[in-house]
Coordinates of C-alpha atoms in Angstrom, one line a residue:
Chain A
X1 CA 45.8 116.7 102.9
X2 CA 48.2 115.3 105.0
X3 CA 47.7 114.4 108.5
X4 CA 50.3 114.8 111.2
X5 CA 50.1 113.8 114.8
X6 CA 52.1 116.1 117.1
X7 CA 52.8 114.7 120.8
X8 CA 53.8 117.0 123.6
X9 CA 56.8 115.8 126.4
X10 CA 53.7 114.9 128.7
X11 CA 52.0 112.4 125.8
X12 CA 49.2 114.5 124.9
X13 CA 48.3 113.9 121.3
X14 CA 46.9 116.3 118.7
X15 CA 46.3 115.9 115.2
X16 CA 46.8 118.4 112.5
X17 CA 45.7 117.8 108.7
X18 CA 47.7 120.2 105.9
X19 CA 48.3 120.6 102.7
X20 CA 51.2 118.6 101.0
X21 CA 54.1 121.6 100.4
X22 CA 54.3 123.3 103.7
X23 CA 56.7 122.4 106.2
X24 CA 55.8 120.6 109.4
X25 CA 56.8 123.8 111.2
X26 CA 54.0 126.0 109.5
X27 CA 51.1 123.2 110.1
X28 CA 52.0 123.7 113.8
X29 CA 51.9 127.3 114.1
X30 CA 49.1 127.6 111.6
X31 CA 47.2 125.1 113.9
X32 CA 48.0 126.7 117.6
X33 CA 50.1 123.7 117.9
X34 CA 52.0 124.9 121.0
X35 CA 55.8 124.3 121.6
X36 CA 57.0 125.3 118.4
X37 CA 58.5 129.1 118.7
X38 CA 59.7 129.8 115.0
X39 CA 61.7 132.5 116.1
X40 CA 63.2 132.7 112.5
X41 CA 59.7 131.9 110.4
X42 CA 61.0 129.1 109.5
X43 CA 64.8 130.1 107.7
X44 CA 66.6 127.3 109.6
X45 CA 68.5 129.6 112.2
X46 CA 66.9 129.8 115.4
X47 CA 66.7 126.1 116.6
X48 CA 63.4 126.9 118.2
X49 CA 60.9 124.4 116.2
X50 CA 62.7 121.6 117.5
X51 CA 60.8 117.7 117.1
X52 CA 61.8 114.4 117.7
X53 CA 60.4 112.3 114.8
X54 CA 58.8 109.1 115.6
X55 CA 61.4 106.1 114.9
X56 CA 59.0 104.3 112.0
X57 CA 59.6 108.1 110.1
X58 CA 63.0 108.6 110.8
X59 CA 64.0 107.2 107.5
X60 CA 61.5 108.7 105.3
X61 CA 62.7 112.3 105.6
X62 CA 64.7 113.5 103.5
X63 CA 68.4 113.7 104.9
X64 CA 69.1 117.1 107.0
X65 CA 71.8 119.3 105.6
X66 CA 74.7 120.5 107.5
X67 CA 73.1 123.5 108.7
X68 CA 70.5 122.2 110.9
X69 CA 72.5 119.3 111.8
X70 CA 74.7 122.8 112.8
X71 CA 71.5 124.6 114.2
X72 CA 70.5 121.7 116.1
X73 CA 73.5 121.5 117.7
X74 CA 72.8 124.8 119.6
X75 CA 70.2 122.4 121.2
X76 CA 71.4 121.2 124.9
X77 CA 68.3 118.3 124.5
X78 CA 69.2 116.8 120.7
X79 CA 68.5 113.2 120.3
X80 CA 69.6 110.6 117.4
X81 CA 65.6 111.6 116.3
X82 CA 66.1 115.3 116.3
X83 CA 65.4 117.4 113.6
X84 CA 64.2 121.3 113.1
X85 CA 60.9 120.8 111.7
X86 CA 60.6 123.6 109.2
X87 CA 62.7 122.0 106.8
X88 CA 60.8 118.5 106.5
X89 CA 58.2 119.5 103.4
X90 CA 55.0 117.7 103.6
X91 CA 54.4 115.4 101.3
X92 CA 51.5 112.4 100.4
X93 CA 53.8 110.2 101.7
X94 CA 54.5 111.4 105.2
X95 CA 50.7 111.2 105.6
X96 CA 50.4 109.9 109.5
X97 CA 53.6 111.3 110.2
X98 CA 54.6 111.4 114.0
X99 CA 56.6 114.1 116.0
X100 CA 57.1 114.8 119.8
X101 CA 57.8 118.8 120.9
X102 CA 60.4 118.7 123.5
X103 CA 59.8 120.2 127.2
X104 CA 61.7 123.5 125.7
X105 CA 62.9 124.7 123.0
X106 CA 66.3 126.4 122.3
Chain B
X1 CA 93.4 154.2 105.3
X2 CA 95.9 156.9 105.1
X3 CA 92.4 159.3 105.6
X4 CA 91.4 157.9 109.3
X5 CA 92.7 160.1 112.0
X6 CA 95.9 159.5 113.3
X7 CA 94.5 159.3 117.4
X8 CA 91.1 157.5 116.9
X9 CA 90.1 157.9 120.6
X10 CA 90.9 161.5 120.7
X11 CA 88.8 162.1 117.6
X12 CA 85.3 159.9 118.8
X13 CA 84.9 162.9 121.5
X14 CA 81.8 164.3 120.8
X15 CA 82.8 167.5 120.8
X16 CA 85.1 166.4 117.8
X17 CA 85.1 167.3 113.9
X18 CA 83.6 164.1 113.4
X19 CA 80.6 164.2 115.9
X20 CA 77.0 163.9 113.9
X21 CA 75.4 164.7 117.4
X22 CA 72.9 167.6 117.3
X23 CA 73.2 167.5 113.1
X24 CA 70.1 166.8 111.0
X25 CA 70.5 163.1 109.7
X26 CA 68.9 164.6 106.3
X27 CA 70.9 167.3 105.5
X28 CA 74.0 166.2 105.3
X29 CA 75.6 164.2 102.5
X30 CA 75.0 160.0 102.8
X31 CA 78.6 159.3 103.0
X32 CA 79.4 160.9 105.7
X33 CA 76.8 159.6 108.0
X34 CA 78.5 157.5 110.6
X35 CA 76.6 155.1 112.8
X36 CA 79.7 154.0 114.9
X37 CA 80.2 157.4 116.3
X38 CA 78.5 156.9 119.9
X39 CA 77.6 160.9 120.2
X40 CA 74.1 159.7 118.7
X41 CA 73.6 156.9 120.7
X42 CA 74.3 158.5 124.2
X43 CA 72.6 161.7 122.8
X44 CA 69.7 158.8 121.5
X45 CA 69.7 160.8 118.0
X46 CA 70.1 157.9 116.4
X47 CA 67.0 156.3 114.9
X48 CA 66.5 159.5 112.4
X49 CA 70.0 158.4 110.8
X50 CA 68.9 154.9 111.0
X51 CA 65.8 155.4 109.0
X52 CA 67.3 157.8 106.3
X53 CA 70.1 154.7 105.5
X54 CA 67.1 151.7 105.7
X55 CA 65.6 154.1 102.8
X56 CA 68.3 155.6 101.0
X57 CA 71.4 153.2 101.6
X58 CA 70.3 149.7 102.7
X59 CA 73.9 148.5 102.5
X60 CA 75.9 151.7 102.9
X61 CA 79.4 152.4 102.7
X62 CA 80.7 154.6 105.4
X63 CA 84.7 155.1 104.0
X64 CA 85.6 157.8 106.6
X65 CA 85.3 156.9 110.3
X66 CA 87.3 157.0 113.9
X67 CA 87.6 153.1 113.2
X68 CA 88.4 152.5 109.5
X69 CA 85.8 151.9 106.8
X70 CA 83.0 149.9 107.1
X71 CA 79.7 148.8 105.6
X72 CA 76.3 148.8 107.5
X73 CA 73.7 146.2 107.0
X74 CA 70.6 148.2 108.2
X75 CA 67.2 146.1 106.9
X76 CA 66.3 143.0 108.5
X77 CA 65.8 140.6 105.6
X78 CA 69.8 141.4 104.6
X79 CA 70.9 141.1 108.7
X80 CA 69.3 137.6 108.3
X81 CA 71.5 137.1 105.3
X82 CA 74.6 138.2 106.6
X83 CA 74.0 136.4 110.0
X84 CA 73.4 133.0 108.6
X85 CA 75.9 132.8 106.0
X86 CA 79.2 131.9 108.8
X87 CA 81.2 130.8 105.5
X88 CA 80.9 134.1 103.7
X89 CA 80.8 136.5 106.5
X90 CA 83.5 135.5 109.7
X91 CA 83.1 136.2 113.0
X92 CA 87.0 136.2 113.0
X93 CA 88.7 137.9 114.1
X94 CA 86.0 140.1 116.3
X95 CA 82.8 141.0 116.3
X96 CA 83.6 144.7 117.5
X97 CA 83.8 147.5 114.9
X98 CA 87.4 148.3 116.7
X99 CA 89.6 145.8 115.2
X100 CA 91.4 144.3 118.4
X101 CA 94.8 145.6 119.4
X102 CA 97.1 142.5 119.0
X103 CA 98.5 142.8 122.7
X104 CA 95.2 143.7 124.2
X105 CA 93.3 140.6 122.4
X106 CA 90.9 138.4 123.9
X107 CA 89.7 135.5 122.0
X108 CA 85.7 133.8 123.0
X109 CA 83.9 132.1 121.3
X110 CA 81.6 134.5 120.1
X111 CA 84.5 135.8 117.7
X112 CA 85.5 132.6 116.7
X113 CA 84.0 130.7 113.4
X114 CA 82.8 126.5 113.2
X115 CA 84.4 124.3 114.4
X116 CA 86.1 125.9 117.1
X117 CA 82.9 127.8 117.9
X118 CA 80.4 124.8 118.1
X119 CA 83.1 123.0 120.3
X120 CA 83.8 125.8 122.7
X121 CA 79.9 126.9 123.0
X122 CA 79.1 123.1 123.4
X123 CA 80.8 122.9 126.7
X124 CA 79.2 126.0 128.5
X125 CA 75.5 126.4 126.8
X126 CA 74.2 123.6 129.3
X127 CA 74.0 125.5 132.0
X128 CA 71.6 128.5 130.2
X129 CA 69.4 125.5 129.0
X130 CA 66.5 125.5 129.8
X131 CA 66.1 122.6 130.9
X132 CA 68.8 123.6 133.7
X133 CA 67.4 127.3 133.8
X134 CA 64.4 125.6 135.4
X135 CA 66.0 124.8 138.6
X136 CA 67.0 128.8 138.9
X137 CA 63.5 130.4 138.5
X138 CA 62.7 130.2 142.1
X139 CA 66.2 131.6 143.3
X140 CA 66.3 134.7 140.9
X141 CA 62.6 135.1 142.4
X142 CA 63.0 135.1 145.7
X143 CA 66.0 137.5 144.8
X144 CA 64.1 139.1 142.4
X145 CA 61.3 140.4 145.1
X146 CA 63.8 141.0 148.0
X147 CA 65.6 143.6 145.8
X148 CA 62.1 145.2 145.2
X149 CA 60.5 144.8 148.6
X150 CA 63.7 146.6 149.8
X151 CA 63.0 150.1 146.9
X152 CA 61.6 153.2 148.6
X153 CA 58.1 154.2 147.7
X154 CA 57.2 157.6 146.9
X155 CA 61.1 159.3 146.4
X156 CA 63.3 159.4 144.0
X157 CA 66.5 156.8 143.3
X158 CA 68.3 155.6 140.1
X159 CA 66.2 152.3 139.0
X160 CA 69.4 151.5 137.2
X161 CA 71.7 150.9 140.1
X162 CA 69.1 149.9 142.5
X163 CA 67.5 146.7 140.4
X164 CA 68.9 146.3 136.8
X165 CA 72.7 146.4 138.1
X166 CA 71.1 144.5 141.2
X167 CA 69.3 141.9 139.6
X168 CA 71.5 140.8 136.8
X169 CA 74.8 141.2 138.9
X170 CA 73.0 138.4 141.5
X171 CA 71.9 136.0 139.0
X172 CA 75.7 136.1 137.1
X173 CA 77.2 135.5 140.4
X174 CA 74.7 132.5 140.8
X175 CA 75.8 131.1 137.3
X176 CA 79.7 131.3 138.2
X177 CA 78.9 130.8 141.6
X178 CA 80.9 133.9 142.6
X179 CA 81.9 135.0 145.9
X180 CA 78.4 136.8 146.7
X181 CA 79.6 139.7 148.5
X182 CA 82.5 140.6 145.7
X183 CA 79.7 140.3 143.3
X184 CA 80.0 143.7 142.3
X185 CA 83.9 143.2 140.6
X186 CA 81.4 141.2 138.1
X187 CA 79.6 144.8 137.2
X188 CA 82.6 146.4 136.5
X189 CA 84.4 144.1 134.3
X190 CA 81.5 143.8 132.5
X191 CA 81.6 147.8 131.6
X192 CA 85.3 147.8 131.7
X193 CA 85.1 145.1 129.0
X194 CA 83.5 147.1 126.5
X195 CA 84.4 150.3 127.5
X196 CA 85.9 153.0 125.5
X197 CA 88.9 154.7 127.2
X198 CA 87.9 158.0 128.0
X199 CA 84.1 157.1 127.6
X200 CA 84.4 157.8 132.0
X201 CA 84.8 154.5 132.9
X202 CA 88.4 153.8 131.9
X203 CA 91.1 156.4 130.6
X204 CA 93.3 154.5 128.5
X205 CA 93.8 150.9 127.1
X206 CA 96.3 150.3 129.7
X207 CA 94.1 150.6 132.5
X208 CA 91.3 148.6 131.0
X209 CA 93.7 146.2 130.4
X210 CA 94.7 146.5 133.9
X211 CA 91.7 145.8 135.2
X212 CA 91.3 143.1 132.6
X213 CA 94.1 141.4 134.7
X214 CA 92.6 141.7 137.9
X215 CA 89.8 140.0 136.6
X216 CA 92.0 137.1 134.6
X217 CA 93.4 136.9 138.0
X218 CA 90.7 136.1 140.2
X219 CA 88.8 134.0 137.7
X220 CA 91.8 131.8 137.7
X221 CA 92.5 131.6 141.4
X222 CA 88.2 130.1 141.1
X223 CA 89.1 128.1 138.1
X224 CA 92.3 126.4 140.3
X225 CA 89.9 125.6 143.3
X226 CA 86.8 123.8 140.8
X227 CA 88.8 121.8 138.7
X228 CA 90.5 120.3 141.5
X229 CA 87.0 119.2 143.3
X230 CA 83.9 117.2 141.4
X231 CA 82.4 118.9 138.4
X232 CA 79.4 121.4 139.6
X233 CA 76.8 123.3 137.7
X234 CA 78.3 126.3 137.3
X235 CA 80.3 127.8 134.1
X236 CA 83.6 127.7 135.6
X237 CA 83.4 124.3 136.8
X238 CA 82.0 123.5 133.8
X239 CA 84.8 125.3 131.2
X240 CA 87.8 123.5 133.9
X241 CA 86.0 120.2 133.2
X242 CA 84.7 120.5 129.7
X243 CA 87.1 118.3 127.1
X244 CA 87.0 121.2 124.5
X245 CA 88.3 123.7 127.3
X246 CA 89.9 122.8 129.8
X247 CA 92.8 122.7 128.1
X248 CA 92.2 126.6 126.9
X249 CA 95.0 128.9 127.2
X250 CA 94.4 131.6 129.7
X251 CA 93.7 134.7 127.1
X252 CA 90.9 132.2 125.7
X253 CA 89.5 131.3 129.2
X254 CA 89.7 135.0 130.0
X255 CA 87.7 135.9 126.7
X256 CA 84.9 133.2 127.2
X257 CA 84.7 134.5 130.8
X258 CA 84.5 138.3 129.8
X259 CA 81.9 137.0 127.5
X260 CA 79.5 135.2 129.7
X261 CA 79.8 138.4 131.9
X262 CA 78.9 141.1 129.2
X263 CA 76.7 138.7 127.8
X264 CA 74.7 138.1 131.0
X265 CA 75.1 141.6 132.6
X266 CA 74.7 144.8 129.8
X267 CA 72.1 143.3 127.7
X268 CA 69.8 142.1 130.7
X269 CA 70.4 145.1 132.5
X270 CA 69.2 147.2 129.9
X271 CA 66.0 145.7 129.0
X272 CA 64.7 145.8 132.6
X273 CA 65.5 149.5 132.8
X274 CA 64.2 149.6 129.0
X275 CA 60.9 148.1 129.5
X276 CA 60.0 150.8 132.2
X277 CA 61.2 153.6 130.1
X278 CA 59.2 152.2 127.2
X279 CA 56.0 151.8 129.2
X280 CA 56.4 155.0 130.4
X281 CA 56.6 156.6 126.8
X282 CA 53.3 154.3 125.6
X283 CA 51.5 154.8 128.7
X284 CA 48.5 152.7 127.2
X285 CA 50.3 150.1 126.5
X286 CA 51.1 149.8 130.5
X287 CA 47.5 150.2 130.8
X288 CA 47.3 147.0 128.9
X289 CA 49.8 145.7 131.0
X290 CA 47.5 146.2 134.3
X291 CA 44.8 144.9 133.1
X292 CA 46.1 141.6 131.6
X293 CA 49.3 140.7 133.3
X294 CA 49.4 137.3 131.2
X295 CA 51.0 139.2 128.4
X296 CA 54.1 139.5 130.3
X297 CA 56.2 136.9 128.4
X298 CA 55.0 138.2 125.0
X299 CA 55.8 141.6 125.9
X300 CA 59.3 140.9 127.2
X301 CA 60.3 140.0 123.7
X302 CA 58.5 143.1 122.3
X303 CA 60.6 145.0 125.1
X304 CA 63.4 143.1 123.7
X305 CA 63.1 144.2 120.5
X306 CA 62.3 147.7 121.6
X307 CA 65.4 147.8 123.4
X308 CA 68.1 146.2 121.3
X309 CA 70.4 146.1 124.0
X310 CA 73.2 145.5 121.5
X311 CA 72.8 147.4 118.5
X312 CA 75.1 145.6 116.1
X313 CA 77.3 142.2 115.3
X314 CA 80.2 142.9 113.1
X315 CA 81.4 139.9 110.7
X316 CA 84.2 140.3 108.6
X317 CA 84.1 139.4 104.6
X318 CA 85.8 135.9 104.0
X319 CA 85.7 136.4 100.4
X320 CA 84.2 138.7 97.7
X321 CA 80.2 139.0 97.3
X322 CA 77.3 140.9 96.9
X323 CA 74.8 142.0 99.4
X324 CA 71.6 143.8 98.0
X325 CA 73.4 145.2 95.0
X326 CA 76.2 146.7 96.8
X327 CA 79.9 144.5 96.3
X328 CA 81.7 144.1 99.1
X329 CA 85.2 142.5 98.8
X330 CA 87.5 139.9 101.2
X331 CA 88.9 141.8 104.2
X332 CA 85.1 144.4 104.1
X333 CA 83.7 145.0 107.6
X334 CA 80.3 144.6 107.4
X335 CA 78.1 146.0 110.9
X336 CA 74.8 144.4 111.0
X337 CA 73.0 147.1 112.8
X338 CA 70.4 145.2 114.9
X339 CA 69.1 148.2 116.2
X340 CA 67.9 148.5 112.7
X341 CA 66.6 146.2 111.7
X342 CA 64.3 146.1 114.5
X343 CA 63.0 148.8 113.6
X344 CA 62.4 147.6 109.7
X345 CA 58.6 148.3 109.0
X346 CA 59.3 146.2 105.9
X347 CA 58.6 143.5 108.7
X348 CA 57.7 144.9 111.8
X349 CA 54.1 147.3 111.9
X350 CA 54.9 150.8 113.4
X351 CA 58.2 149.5 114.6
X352 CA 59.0 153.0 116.9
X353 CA 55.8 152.1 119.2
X354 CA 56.2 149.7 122.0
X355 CA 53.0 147.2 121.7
X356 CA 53.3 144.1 124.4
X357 CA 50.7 142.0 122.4
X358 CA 52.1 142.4 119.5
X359 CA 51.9 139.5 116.8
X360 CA 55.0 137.3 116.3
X361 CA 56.8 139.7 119.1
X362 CA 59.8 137.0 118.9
X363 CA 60.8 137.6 115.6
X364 CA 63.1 140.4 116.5
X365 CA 67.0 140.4 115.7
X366 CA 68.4 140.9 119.3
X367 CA 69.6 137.8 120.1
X368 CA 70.9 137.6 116.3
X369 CA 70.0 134.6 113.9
X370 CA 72.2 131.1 113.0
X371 CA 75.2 130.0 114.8
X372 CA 76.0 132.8 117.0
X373 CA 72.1 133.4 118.3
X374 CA 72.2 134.4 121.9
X375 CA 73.3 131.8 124.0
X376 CA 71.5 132.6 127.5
X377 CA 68.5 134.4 125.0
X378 CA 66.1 132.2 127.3
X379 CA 67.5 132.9 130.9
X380 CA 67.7 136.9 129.9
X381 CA 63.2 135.9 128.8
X382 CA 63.3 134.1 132.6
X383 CA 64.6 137.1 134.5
X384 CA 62.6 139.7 132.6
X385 CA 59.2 137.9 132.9
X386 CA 60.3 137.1 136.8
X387 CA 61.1 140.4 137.5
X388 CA 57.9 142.1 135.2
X389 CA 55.7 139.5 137.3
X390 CA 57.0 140.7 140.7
X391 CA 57.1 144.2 139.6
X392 CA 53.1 144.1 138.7
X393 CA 52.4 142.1 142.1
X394 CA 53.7 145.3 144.0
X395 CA 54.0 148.5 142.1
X396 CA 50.5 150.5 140.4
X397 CA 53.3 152.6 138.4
X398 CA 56.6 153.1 138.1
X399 CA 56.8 156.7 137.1
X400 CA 60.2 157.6 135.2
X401 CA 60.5 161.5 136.4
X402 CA 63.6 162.3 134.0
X403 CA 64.9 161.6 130.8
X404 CA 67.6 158.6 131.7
X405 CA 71.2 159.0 130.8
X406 CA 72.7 157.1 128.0
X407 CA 75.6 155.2 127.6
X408 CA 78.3 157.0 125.5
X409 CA 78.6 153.3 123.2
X410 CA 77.0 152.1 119.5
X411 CA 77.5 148.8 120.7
X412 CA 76.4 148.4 123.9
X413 CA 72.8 150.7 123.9
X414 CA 71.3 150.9 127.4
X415 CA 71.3 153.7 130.1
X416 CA 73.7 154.3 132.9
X417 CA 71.3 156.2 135.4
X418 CA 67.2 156.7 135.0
X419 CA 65.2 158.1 137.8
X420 CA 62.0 156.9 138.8
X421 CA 59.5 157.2 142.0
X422 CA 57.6 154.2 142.9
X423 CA 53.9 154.2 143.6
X424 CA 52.3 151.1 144.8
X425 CA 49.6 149.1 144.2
X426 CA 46.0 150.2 146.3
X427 CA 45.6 146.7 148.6

């Protein structure tokens, strides 16, 4: 399992464990995590499950392709630390992995 | 091409040869069914056709129509495709089934393909953030409950031009900040804009694209007076100072406009009169409704869905490729019927019934999927919840007495009158 702490845009904290293989989107909804939407279920083309990853993981994801860094870009609130969090894939060694939810989503 | 009819207009009366209205979607042969013709949408005959294609023609071929062949895209799982594949299928050079008469074209966004898309969108999407949309909730309230303190109780009056026209006519003057009191020029460019001539709104493409002018006109007279003071918060401010338009010719900045306006107006509109129809045809689920008002935001997207105020996106074939079996070459129109796929039970459980708590209620195809997704998608969620919370503060029912009127449109699917008496709440 792989545990994930999700922080809201007011600093509440809550941690989530999952299995290694799903994306950080589906350990959210699967959890009630709230401020993740998933309009799309999780096909990369809504922009509504929207996280800023904690600067430490930033370079442990794998590198977005150019249609979320195009998805994303629908977002008015994108940071350098964006990304759309169904397409990072758990793995052993995101195991502590950090994300804030923004105040809204797209 | 040498089959279409020589007068297109003439022939989408629906008294013509090619009318399906009042013809039994399964008797008559699959190639001839022809989901552009607006007869079934104004006569709302259309979801019988709609379901016969999802089952027997998922990607079907229609090669004889008022507007030239097309393909329609009718289950969800292949709309998502289509929609999220910008480098197969273009949003050039419209997303109407009518391809757009050269000297009556007018280029947005929404018809345009990256990068010129992203960079135009870029500038105006800020102000339906919602981060921004936040400021506006208590303004489209207070507006919101003075149009319904001010509805008569007990009699008869068209809930159409009384608060969906009302409401969403208000809050688009807000976002352009629009002289108030000529707000209503706003409604009708909006239905001039995607109007049919003849339809009763306009009679020819000269006087649309008359009025068209009117409306380039005074948009431009407000676009001279904001970019020569500080930049503001509304869109036209916001397009005369944005780098990516304020350079725009004036056909663009007359497209973007028209845009915003239909974008705001028609689709809003006809979800607030939707939602009362629809709780008026499941009359338990408005029972739900009373007794748990915190369902409100998960039943305005199920209304959302239900309604499908647009009921297709066209994209245009960059190349050729396959779609669920069926090859479709370079130059193909392919109509992603929305209203469709929303009703796909492949993914959505007894998709004809209106059912506010329904599970994953936001996964619905209105606001479309990718690039293009519905740019104000979360203002149009504000002013429904808004006006759904006001509604239940003040009204026990709102009792539809008569089957509305539809527009005569298979694009634009909402109602142009819908009677209703108010009863309110016991206090």
């Amino acid at each position: 399992m792989v545990k994930i702490l999700f922080k809201d845009h007011t600093g509440s904290e809550r941690s989530v464990e999952a299995a290694a293989g799903i994306s950080v989107m589906q350990a959210a909804v699967s959890n009630g995590v709230p401020g993740i939407d998933a309009d799309c279920g999780g096909s990369c083309s809504c922009a509504t499950c929207h996280v800023y990853v904690d600067e430490a993981w930033v370079g442990k994801l794998t590198a977005m392709d150019a249609n979320e860094d195009a998805m994303l870009g629908l977002s008015s609130d994108r940071r350098e630390n964006s990304r759309l969090c169904c397409q990072i894939t758990l793995s052993e060694e995101l195991d502590g992995l950090m994300v804030t939810t923004p105040e809204f989503q797209f | 091409m040498s089959d279409t009819p020589a007068s297109p207009e003439l022939d989408r009366r629906p008294e013509s040869k090619w009318s399906m209205v009042g013809r039994d979607p399964y008797a008559m042969p699959l190639e001839q069914i022809d989901l552009a013709h607006p007869g079934i949408w104004k006569e709302n005959e259309f979801l019988p056709f709609l379901k016969r294609l999802r089952e027997e023609a998922p990607v079907h071929y229609c090669a004889k129509s008022a507007t030239g062949p097309y393909w329609s895209v009718m289950k969800y799982k292949d709309i998502m495709e289509v929609d999220t594949s910008p480098h197969i299928y273009s949003s050039e050079p419209t997303i109407g089934i009518v391809d757009a008469f050269e000297e009556f074209t007018v280029p947005s966004f929404i018809s345009m393909d990256p990068p010129k898309h992203d960079e135009q969108r870029r500038v105006v999407q800020g102000v339906v953030a919602p981060s921004n949309l936040k400021n506006l909730e208590g303004l489209i309230r207070s507006r919101a409950a003075a149009i319904l303190d001010d509805l008569p109780i007990g009699e008869e009056f068209d809930w159409v031009e009384r608060v969906s026209i009302e409401l969403t006519t208000q809050m688009l003057a807000t976002l352009f900040d629009f002289p108030f009191e000529d707000r209503h020029k706003l409604t009708f460019w909006s239905d001039v804009a995607t109007a049919i001539p003849g339809g009763g709104i306009v009679n020819s493409h000269e006087e649309r694209w008359e009025a068209m002018q009117d409306c380039l006109a005074t948009f431009t007279r407000l676009w001279n007076e904001r970019v020569n003071a500080e930049p503001g918060n509304d869109l036209i401010s916001m397009l005369s100072h944005g780098e990516a338009t304020k350079t725009m010719p004036p056909m663009e900045y007359l497209g973007n406009i028209l845009l915003l306006i239909v974008g705001g107006n028609d689709t809003t509109r006809n979800s607030i009169t939707g939602g009362v129809l629809a709780l008026n045809q499941f009359p338990e689920e408005y029972d739900k409704l009373r007794a748990d008002h915190s369902l409100i935001p998960n039943m305005v997207s199920e209304i959302i869905r239900w309604q499908t105020p647009l009921a297709y996106m066209r994209r245009t074939a960059k190349v050729d490729t396959e779609l669920n079996g069926q090859k479709i070459k370079k130059g193909d129109k392919v109509i992603m019927w929305y209203a469709s796929g929303n009703q796909d039970d492949e993914v959505i459980e007894n998709p004809e019934r209106l059912i506010i708590d329904r599970p994953n209620a936001r996964q619905h195809l209105s606001f479309g999927f990718g690039l293009h997704r519905c740019m104000g998608n979360r203002l149009a969620e504000m002013q429904l919840r808004i006006v759904w919370e006001e509604i239940m503060d003040r009204f026990e029912n709102i009792e539809v007495v008569e089957e509305p009127e539809r527009i005569y449109s298979s694009f634009v699917k909402g109602y142009s009158k819908m009677t209703v008496v108010l009863h309110p709440k016991a206090s």
